[in-house]
PDB file of C-alpha atoms and ligand atoms in Angstrom:
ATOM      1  CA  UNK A   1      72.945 107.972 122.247  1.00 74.00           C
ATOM      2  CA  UNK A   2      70.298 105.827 124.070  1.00 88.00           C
ATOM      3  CA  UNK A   3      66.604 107.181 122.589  1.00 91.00           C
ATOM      4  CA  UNK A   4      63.762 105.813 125.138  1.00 92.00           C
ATOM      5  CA  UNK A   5      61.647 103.105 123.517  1.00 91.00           C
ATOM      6  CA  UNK A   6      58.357 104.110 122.459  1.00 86.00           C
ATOM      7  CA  UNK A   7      56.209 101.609 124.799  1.00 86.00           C
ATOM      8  CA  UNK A   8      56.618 101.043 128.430  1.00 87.00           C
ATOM      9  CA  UNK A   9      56.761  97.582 130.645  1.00 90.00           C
ATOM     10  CA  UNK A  10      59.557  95.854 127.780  1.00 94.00           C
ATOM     11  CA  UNK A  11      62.029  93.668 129.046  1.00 96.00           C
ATOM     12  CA  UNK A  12      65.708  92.574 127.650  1.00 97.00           C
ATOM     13  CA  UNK A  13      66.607  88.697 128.828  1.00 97.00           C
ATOM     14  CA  UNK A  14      69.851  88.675 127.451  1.00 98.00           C
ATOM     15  CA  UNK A  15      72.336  91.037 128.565  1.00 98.00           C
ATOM     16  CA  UNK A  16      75.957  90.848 129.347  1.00 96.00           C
ATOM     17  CA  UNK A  17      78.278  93.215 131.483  1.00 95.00           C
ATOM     18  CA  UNK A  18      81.816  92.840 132.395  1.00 93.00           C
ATOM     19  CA  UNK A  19      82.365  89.903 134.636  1.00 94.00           C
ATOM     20  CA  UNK A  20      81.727  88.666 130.396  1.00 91.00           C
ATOM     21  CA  UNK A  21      85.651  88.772 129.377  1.00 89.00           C
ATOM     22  CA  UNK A  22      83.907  89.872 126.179  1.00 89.00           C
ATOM     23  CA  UNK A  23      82.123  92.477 127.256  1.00 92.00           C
ATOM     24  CA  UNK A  24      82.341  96.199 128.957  1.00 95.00           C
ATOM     25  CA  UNK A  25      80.366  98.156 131.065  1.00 97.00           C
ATOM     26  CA  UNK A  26      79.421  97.346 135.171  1.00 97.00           C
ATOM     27  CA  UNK A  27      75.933  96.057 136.209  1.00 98.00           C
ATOM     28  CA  UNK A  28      75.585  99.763 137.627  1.00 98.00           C
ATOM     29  CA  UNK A  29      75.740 101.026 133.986  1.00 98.00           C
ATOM     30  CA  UNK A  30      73.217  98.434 132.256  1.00 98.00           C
ATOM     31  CA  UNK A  31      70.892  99.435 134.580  1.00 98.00           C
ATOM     32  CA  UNK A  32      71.030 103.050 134.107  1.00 98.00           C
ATOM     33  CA  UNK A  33      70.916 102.849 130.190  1.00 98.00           C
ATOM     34  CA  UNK A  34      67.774 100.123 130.494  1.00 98.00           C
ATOM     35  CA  UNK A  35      66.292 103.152 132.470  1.00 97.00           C
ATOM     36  CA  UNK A  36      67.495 105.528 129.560  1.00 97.00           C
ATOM     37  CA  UNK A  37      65.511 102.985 127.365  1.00 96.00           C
ATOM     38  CA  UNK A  38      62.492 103.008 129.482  1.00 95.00           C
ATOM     39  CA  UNK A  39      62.607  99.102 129.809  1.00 97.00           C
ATOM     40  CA  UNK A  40      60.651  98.036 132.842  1.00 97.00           C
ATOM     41  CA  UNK A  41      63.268  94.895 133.317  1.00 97.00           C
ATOM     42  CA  UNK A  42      66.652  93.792 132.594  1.00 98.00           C
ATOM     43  CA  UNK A  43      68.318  89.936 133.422  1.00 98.00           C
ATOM     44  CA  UNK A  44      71.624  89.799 133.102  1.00 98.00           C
ATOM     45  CA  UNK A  45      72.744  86.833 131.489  1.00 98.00           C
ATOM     46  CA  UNK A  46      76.538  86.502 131.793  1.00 96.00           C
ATOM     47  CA  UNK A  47      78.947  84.230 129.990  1.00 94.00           C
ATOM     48  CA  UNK A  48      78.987  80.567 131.527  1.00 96.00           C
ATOM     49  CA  UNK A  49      81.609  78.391 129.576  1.00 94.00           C
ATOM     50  CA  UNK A  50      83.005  75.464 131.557  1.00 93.00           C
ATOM     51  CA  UNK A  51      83.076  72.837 128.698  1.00 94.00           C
ATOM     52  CA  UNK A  52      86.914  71.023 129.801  1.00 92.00           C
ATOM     53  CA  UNK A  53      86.960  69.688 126.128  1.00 92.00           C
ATOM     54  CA  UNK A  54      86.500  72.766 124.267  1.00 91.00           C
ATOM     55  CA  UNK A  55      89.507  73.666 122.301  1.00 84.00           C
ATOM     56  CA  UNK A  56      91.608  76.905 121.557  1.00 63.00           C
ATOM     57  CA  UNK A  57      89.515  78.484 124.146  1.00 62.00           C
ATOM     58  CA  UNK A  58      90.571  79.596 128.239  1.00 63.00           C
ATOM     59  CA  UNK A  59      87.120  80.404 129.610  1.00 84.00           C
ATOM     60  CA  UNK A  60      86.879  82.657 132.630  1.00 89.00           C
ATOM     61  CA  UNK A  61      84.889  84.920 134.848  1.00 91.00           C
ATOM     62  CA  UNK A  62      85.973  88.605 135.237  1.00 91.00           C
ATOM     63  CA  UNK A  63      85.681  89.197 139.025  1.00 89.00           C
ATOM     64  CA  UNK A  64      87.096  93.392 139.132  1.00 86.00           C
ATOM     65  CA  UNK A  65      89.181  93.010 136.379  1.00 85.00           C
ATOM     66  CA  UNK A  66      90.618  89.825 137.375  1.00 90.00           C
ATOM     67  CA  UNK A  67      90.104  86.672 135.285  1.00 92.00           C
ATOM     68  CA  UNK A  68      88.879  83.792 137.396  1.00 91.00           C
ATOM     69  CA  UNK A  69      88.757  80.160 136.322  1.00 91.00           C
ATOM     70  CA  UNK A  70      84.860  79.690 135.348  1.00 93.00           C
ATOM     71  CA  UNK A  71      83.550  77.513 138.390  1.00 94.00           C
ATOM     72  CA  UNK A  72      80.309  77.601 140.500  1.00 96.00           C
ATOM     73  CA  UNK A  73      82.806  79.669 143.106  1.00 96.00           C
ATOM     74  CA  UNK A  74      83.426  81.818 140.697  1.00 95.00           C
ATOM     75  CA  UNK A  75      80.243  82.865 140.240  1.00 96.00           C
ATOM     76  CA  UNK A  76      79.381  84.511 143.837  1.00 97.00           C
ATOM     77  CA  UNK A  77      80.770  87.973 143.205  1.00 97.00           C
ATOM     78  CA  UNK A  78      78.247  88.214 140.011  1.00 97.00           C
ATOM     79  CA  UNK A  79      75.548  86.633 142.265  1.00 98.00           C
ATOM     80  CA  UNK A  80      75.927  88.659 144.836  1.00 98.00           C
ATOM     81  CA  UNK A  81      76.425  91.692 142.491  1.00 98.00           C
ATOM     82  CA  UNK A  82      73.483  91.516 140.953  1.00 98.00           C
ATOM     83  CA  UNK A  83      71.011  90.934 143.596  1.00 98.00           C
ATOM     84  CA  UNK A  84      72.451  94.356 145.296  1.00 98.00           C
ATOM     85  CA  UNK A  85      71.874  96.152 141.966  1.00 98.00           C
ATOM     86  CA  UNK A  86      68.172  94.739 141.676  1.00 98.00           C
ATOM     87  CA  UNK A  87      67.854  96.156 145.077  1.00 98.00           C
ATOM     88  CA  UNK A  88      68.990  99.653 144.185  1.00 98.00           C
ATOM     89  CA  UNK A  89      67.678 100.016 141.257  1.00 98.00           C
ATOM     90  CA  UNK A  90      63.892  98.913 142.042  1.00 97.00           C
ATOM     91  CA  UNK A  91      63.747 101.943 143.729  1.00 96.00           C
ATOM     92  CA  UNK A  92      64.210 103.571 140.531  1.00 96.00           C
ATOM     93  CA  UNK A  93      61.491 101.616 138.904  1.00 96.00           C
ATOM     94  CA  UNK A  94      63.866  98.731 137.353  1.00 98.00           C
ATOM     95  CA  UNK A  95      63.567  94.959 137.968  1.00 98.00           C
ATOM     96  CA  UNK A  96      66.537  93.688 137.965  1.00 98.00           C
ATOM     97  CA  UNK A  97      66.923  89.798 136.942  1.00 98.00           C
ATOM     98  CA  UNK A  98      69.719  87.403 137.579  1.00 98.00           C
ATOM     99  CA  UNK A  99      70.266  84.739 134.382  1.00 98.00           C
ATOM    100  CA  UNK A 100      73.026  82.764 133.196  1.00 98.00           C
ATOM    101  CA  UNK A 101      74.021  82.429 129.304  1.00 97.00           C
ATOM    102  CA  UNK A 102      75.530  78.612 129.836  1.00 97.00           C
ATOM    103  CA  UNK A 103      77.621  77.812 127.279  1.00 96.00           C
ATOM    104  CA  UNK A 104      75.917  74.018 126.285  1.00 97.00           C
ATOM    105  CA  UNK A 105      77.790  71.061 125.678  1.00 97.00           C
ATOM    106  CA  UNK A 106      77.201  67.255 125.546  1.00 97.00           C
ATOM    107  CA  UNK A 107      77.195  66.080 129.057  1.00 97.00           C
ATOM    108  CA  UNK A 108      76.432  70.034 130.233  1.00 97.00           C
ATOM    109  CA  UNK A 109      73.254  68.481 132.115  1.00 98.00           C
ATOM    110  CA  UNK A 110      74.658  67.618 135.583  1.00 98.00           C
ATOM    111  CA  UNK A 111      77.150  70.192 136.338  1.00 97.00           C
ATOM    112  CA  UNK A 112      73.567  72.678 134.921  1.00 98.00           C
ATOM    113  CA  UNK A 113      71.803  71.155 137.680  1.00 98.00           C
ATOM    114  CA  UNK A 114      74.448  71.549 140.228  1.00 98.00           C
ATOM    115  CA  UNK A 115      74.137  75.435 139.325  1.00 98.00           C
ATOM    116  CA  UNK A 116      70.425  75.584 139.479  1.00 97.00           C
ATOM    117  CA  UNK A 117      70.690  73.777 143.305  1.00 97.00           C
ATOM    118  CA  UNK A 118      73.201  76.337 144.173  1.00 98.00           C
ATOM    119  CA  UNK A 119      71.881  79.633 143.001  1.00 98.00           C
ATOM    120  CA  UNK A 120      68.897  80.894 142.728  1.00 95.00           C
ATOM    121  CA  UNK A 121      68.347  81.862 139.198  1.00 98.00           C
ATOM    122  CA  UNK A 122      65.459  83.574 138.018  1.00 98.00           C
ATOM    123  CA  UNK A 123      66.270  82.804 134.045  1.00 98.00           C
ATOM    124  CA  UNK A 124      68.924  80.341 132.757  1.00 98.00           C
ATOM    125  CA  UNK A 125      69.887  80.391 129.032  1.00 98.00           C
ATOM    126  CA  UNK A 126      70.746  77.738 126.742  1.00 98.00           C
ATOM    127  CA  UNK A 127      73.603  79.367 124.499  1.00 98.00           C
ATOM    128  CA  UNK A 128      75.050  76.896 121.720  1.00 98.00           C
ATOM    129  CA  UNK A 129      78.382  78.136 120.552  1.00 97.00           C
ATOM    130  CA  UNK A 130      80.468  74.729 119.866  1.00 97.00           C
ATOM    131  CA  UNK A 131      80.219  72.292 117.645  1.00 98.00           C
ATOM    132  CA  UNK A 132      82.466  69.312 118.766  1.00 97.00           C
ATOM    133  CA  UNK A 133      84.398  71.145 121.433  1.00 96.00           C
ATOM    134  CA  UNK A 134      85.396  74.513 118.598  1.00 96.00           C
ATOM    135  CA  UNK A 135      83.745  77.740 118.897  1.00 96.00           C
ATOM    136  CA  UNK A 136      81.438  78.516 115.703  1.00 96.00           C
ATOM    137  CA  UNK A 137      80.854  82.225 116.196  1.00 92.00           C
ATOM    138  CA  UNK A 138      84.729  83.200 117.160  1.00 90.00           C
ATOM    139  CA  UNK A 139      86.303  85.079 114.514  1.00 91.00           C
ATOM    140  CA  UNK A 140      89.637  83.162 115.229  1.00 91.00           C
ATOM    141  CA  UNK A 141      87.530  79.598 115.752  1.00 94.00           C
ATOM    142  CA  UNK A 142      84.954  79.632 113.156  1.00 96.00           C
ATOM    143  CA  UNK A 143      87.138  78.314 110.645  1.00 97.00           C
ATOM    144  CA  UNK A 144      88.739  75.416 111.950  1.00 96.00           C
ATOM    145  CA  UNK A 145      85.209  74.638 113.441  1.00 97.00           C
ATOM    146  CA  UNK A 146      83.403  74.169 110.136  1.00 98.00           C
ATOM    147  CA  UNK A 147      86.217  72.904 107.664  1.00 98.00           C
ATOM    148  CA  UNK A 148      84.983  69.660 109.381  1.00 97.00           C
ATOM    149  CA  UNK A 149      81.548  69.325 108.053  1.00 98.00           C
ATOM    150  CA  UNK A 150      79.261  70.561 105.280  1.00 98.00           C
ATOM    151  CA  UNK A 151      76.942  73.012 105.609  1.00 98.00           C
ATOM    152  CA  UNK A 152      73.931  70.692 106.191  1.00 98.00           C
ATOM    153  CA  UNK A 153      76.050  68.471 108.581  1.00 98.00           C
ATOM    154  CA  UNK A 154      76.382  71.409 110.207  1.00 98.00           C
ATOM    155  CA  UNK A 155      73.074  72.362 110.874  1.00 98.00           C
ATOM    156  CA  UNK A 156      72.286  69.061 111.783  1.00 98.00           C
ATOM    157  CA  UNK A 157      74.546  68.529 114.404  1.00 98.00           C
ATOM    158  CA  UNK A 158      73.641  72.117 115.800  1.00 98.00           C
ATOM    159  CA  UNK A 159      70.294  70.962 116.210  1.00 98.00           C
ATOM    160  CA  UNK A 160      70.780  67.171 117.589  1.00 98.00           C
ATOM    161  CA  UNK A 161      72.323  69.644 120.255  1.00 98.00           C
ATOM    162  CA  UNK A 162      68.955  71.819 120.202  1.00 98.00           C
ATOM    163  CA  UNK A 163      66.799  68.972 120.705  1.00 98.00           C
ATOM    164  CA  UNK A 164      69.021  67.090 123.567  1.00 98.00           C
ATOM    165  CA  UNK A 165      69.114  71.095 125.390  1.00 98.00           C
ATOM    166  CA  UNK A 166      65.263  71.105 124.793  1.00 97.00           C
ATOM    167  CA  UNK A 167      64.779  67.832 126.036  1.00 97.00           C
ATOM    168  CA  UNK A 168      66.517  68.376 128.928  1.00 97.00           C
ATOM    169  CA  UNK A 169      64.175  70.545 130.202  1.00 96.00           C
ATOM    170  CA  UNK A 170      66.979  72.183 132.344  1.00 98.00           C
ATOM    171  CA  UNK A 171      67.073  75.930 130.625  1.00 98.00           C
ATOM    172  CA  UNK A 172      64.012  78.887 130.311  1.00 98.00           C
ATOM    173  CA  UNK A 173      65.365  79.854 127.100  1.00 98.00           C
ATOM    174  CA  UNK A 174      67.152  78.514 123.847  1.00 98.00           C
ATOM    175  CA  UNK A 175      69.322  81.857 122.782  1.00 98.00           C
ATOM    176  CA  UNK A 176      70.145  83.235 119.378  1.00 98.00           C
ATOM    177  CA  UNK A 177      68.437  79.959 118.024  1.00 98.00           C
ATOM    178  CA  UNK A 178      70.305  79.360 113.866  1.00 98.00           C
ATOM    179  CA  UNK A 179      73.690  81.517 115.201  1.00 98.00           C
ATOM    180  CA  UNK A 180      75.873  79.606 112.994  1.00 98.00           C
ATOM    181  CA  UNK A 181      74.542  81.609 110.700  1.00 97.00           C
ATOM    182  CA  UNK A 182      76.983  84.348 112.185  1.00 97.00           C
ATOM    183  CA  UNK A 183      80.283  83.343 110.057  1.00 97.00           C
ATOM    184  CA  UNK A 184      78.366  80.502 108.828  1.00 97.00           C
ATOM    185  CA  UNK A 185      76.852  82.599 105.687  1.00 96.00           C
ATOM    186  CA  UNK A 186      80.197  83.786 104.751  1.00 95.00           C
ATOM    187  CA  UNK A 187      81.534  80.589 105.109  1.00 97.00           C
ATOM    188  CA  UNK A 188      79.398  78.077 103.281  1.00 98.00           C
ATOM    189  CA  UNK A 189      77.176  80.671 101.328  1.00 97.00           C
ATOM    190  CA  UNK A 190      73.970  81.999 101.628  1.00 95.00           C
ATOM    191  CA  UNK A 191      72.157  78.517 100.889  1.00 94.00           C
ATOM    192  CA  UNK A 192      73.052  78.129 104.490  1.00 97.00           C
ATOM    193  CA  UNK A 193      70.053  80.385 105.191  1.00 96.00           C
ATOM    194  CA  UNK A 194      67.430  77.703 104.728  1.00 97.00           C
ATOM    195  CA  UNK A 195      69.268  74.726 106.011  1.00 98.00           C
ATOM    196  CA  UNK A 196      67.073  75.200 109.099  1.00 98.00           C
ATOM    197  CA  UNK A 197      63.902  74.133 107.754  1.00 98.00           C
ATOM    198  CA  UNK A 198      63.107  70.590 108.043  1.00 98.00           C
ATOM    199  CA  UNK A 199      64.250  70.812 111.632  1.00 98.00           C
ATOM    200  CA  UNK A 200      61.965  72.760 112.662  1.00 98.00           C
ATOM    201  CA  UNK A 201      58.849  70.654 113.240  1.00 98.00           C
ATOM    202  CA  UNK A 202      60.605  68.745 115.930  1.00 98.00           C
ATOM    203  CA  UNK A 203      62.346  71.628 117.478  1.00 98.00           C
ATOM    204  CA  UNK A 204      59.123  73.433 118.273  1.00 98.00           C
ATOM    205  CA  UNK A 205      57.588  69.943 119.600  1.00 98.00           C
ATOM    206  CA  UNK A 206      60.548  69.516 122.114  1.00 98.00           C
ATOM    207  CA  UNK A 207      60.317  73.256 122.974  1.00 98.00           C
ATOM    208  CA  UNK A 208      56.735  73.216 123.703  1.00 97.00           C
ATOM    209  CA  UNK A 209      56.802  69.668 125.326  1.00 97.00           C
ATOM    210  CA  UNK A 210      59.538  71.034 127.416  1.00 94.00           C
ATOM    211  CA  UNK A 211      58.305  74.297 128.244  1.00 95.00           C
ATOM    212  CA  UNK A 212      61.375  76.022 126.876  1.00 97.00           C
ATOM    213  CA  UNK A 213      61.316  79.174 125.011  1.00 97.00           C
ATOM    214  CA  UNK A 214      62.738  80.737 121.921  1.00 97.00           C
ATOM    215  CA  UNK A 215      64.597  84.215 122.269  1.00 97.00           C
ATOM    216  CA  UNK A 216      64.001  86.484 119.802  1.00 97.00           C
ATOM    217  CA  UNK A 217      67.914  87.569 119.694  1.00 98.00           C
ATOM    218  CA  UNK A 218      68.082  91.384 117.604  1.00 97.00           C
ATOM    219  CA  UNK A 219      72.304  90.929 117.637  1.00 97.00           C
ATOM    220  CA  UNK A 220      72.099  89.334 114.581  1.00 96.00           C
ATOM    221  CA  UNK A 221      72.021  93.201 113.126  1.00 95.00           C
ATOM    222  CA  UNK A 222      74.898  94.053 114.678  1.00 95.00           C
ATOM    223  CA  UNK A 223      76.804  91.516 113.261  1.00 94.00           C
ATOM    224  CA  UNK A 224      75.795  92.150 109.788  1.00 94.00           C
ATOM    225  CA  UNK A 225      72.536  90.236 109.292  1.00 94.00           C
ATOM    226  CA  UNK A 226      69.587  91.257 107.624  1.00 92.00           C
ATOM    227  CA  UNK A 227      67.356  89.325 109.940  1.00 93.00           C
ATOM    228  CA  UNK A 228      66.991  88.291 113.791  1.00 97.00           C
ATOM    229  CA  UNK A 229      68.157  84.954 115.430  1.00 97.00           C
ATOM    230  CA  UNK A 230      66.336  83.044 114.135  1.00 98.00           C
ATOM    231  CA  UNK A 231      64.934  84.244 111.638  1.00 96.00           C
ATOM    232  CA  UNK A 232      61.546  86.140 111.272  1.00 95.00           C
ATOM    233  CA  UNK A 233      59.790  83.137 109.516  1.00 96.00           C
ATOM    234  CA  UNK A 234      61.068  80.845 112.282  1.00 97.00           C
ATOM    235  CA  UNK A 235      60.233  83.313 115.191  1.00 96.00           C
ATOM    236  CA  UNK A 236      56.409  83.404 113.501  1.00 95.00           C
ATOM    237  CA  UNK A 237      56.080  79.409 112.998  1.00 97.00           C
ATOM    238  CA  UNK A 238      57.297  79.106 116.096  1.00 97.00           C
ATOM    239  CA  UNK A 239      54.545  81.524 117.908  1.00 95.00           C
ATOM    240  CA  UNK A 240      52.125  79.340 115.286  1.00 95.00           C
ATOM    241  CA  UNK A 241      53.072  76.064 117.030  1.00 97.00           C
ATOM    242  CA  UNK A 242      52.707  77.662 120.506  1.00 96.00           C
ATOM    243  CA  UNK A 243      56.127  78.134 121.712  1.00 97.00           C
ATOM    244  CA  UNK A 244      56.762  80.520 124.052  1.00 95.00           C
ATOM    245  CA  UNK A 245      58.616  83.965 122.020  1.00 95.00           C
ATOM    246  CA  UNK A 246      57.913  86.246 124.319  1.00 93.00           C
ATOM    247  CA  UNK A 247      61.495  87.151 125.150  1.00 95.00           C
ATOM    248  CA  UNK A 248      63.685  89.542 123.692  1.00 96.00           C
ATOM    249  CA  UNK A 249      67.388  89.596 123.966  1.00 98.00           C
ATOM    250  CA  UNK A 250      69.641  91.931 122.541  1.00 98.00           C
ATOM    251  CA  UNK A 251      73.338  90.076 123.551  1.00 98.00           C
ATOM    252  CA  UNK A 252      74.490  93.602 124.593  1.00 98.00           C
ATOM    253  CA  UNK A 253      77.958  93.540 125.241  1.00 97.00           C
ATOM    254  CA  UNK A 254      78.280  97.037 125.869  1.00 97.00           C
ATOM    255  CA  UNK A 255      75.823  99.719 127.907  1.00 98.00           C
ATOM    256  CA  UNK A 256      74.753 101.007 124.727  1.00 98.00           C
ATOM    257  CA  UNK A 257      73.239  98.152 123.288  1.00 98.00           C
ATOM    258  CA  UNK A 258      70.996  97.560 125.824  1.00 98.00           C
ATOM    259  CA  UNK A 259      67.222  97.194 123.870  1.00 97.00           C
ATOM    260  CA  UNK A 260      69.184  96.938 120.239  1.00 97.00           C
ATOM    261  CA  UNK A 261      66.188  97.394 117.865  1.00 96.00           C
ATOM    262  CA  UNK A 262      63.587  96.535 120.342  1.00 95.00           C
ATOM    263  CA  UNK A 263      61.217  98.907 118.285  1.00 92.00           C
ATOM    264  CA  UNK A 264      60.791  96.443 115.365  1.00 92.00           C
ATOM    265  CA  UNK A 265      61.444  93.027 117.393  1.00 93.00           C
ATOM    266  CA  UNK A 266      58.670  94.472 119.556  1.00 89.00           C
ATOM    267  CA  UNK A 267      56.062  93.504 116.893  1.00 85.00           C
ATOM    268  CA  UNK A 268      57.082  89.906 116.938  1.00 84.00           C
ATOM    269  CA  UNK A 269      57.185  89.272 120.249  1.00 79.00           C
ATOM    270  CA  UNK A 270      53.489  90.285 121.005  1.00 63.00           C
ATOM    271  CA  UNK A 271      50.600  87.741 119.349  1.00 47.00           C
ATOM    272  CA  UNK A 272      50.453  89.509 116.127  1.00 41.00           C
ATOM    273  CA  UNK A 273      50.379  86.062 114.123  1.00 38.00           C
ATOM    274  CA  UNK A 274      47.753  85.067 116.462  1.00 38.00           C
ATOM    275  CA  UNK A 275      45.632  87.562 116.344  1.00 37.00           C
ATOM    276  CA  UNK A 276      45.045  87.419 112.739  1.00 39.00           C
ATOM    277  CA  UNK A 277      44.224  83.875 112.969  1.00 41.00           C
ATOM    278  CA  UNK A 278      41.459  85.134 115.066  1.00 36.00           C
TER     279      UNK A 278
HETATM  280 ZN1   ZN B 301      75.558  83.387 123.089  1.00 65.94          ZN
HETATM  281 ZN1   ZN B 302      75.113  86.246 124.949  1.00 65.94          ZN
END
């Protein structure tokens, strides 16, 4: 049961909806259980994965029901879609966004551009979810994905890919920043937790010298988590070093999650950390 949020005028930048094969629920539905929540906004950010090296994975666009081969093409229906729902639904008192979650890969940074010329997106997400062509966050992939490495080659290669998406300059957003953690902690342990940290310096630098923000993702809950991606102490040191958190995502993949635990991510997103600086 959707409970309104306590505070008006909150957004969620990272929401999915069935032309996601992973996903359930039409545009129509989000948008009536974002009202439920009392958000002011919702962008839909739907599944872009067009990597032609990725392996053990078909990627596709649900168009009705259908599965279409992921392409630019492919991507009209939900283009389309969307804009009409932003149209009905600001009548209701909803702004209605149109995002991307792209699927990055090396070499992503033409056929990104190519997207960008086409449509016109109003918020275009950076989601990481390979690591040399596997999946790290499929429950079937995640294995064969990180037999390969360590944990701390791991993280390191996740973020070489951070900093080249960052330095790109091509996406609003980095999403669900440290989601190998997902099967990552079961895998390798929970030292995995703090493999993060001496990245981070540069990672904020590229973010801020790129005018790229961090999302402040609350599915990490829902997968079993005790903590956001990234982490609380990330999402604060990043605010310190003056990168943008000011979006929250909850990687709804159903209606209902629309908002997931935007009553405690609230209080990190606003300048809290700031304001007792002074
Ligand atoms: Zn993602
Ligand atoms: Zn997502």
């Amino acid at each position: 049961m959707l409970q309104p949020l306590p505070v008006e005028g909150l957004a969620d930048y990272h929401c999915h909806c069935d032309y996601s094969v992973d996903a359930e629920g039409t545009l129509e539905e989000y948008c009536r259980a974002a009202l439920k929540r009392n958000l002011a906004e919702i962008c839909f950010t739907t599944h872009f994965d067009a990597n032609p090296d990725a392996r053990g994975s078909a990627e596709y666009i649900c168009v009705k029901g259908e599965r279409k081969p992921v392409s630019a093409d492919s991507l009209v229906p939900y283009v389309d879609h969307v804009r009409r729902v932003g149209e009905k639904f600001y009548r209701e008192g909803l702004s209605v966004k149109l995002g991307l979650e792209v699927g990055w890969f090396p070499g992503c940074e033409s056929m990104v551009a190519k997207l960008k010329d086409r449509f016109d997106f109003d918020y275009l997400l950076c989601g990481i979810h390979e690591l040399d062509d596997i999946c790290f966050c499929c429950r079937h992939s995640y294995r064969e994905c990180f037999q390969r490495y360590t944990a701390e080659k791991t993280v390191e290669k996740y973020f070489e890919y951070v900093w080249i998406a960052a330095r790109s300059g091509l996406f609003d957003c980095i999403a669900h920043l440290n989601y190998y953690l997902r099967s990552g902690l079961d895998y390798y342990g929970e030292s995995m937790s703090t493999l993060h940290r001496p990245f981070m310096e540069e990672t904020f630098r590229l973010l801020v010298a790129g005018d790229t923000g961090l999302e402040i993702n609350t599915s990490a809950l829902r997968h079993g988590l005790r903590d956001y991606y990234p982490q609380i102490e990330v999402i604060n040191a990043a605010k310190k070093a003056g990168v943008d958190v000011s979006r929250l995502g909850s990687d709804a993949h159903r209606p209902e999650q629309v908002g997931f635990d935007f009553e405690a991510a609230l209080a990190l997103a606003t300048n809290s950390i700031r304001s007792c600086d002074g």
